Short mmCIF file of C-alpha atoms in Angstrom, two decimals:
data_model
loop_
_atom_site.label_atom_id
_atom_site.label_comp_id
_atom_site.label_asym_id
_atom_site.label_seq_id
_atom_site.Cartn_x
_atom_site.Cartn_y
_atom_site.Cartn_z
CA MET A 1 100.80 4.01 -3.41
CA ASN A 2 102.33 2.98 -0.23
CA SER A 3 102.60 -0.69 -1.83
CA ILE A 4 104.75 0.59 -4.57
CA LEU A 5 107.02 2.67 -2.01
CA LEU A 6 107.39 -0.49 0.36
CA ALA A 7 108.24 -2.67 -2.63
CA ILE A 8 110.92 -0.40 -3.85
CA ILE A 9 112.25 -0.33 -0.36
CA ALA A 10 112.18 -4.39 0.05
CA VAL A 11 113.80 -4.27 -3.55
CA PHE A 12 116.98 -2.19 -2.06
CA ILE A 13 117.11 -4.10 1.20
CA ILE A 14 117.46 -7.39 -0.78
CA LEU A 15 120.13 -6.07 -2.99
CA ILE A 16 121.97 -4.39 0.07
CA LEU A 17 121.77 -7.71 1.78
CA TYR A 18 123.16 -9.82 -1.29
CA ASP A 19 125.90 -7.19 -1.95
CA MET A 20 127.10 -7.20 1.91
CA ARG A 21 127.39 -10.95 1.63
CA ILE A 22 129.73 -10.69 -1.09
CA PHE A 23 131.47 -7.64 0.23
CA ILE A 24 132.05 -9.26 3.74
CA ARG A 25 133.25 -12.59 1.90
CA ASN A 26 135.91 -10.62 -0.24
CA LYS A 27 136.89 -8.44 2.79
CA GLU A 28 136.65 -5.10 0.98
CA PRO A 29 138.26 -1.99 2.31
CA ALA A 30 136.02 0.76 4.23
CA LYS A 31 135.84 3.20 1.27
CA VAL A 32 134.17 0.56 -0.93
CA TYR A 33 131.34 0.48 1.91
CA VAL A 34 131.03 4.22 1.97
CA LEU A 35 130.79 4.66 -1.78
CA TYR A 36 128.38 1.72 -2.06
CA PHE A 37 125.83 3.27 0.59
CA PHE A 38 126.31 6.72 -0.98
CA LEU A 39 125.45 5.50 -4.44
CA MET A 40 122.46 3.16 -3.03
CA GLY A 41 121.12 5.76 -0.77
CA ALA A 42 120.87 8.32 -3.80
CA GLY A 43 119.51 5.50 -5.80
CA LEU A 44 117.02 4.72 -3.10
CA ILE A 45 115.89 8.61 -2.73
CA VAL A 46 115.38 9.25 -6.36
CA SER A 47 113.12 5.90 -6.53
CA LEU A 48 111.08 6.92 -3.75
CA LEU A 49 110.68 10.50 -4.95
CA LEU A 50 109.89 9.27 -8.40
CA ALA A 51 107.40 6.88 -7.12
CA ALA A 52 105.69 9.42 -5.16
CA GLY A 53 105.27 11.41 -8.09
CA ILE A 54 107.75 14.22 -7.18
CA ARG A 55 110.32 14.74 -9.60
CA PRO A 56 113.74 15.48 -8.51
CA VAL A 57 115.65 18.67 -9.34
CA ALA A 58 117.75 18.48 -12.45
CA PRO A 59 121.54 18.56 -11.77
CA SER A 60 121.81 21.27 -14.04
CA ARG A 61 119.84 23.49 -12.16
CA LEU A 62 121.96 22.82 -9.15
CA ILE A 63 125.07 23.42 -10.84
CA GLU A 64 123.48 26.78 -12.30
CA ALA A 65 122.42 27.74 -8.75
CA VAL A 66 125.78 27.32 -7.64
CA PHE A 67 127.37 29.47 -10.03
CA LYS A 68 124.85 32.03 -9.56
CA MET A 69 125.73 31.97 -5.56
CA ILE A 70 129.52 32.38 -6.49
CA GLY A 71 128.82 34.82 -8.98
CA ILE A 72 130.00 33.33 -12.24
CA ALA A 73 126.72 33.53 -13.73
CA LYS A 74 123.96 36.06 -13.58
#
C-alpha cells in the first residue's frame, strides 16, 4: 500500500519538475502557476485517496449540500 502511494507521489513530482522547466523557459505569468498547482494538487489528493481505498465525495453531493445550506433545496 505504501509503495503505491510513494509511486503516485513520485510520478507527480516528475511531472511537476518537467512542467516547471517548460514554464520557466516560456516565462509564463503567475496565474498559470497558480492554476497549474491547484489542478495538480487536486489530482494528487484524489489519486492518493483512491489508492488508499477512500472514495472522494461526489461533486453532486457537495452541490446538494450547498443548496440545502443556502435554503434552495430541502
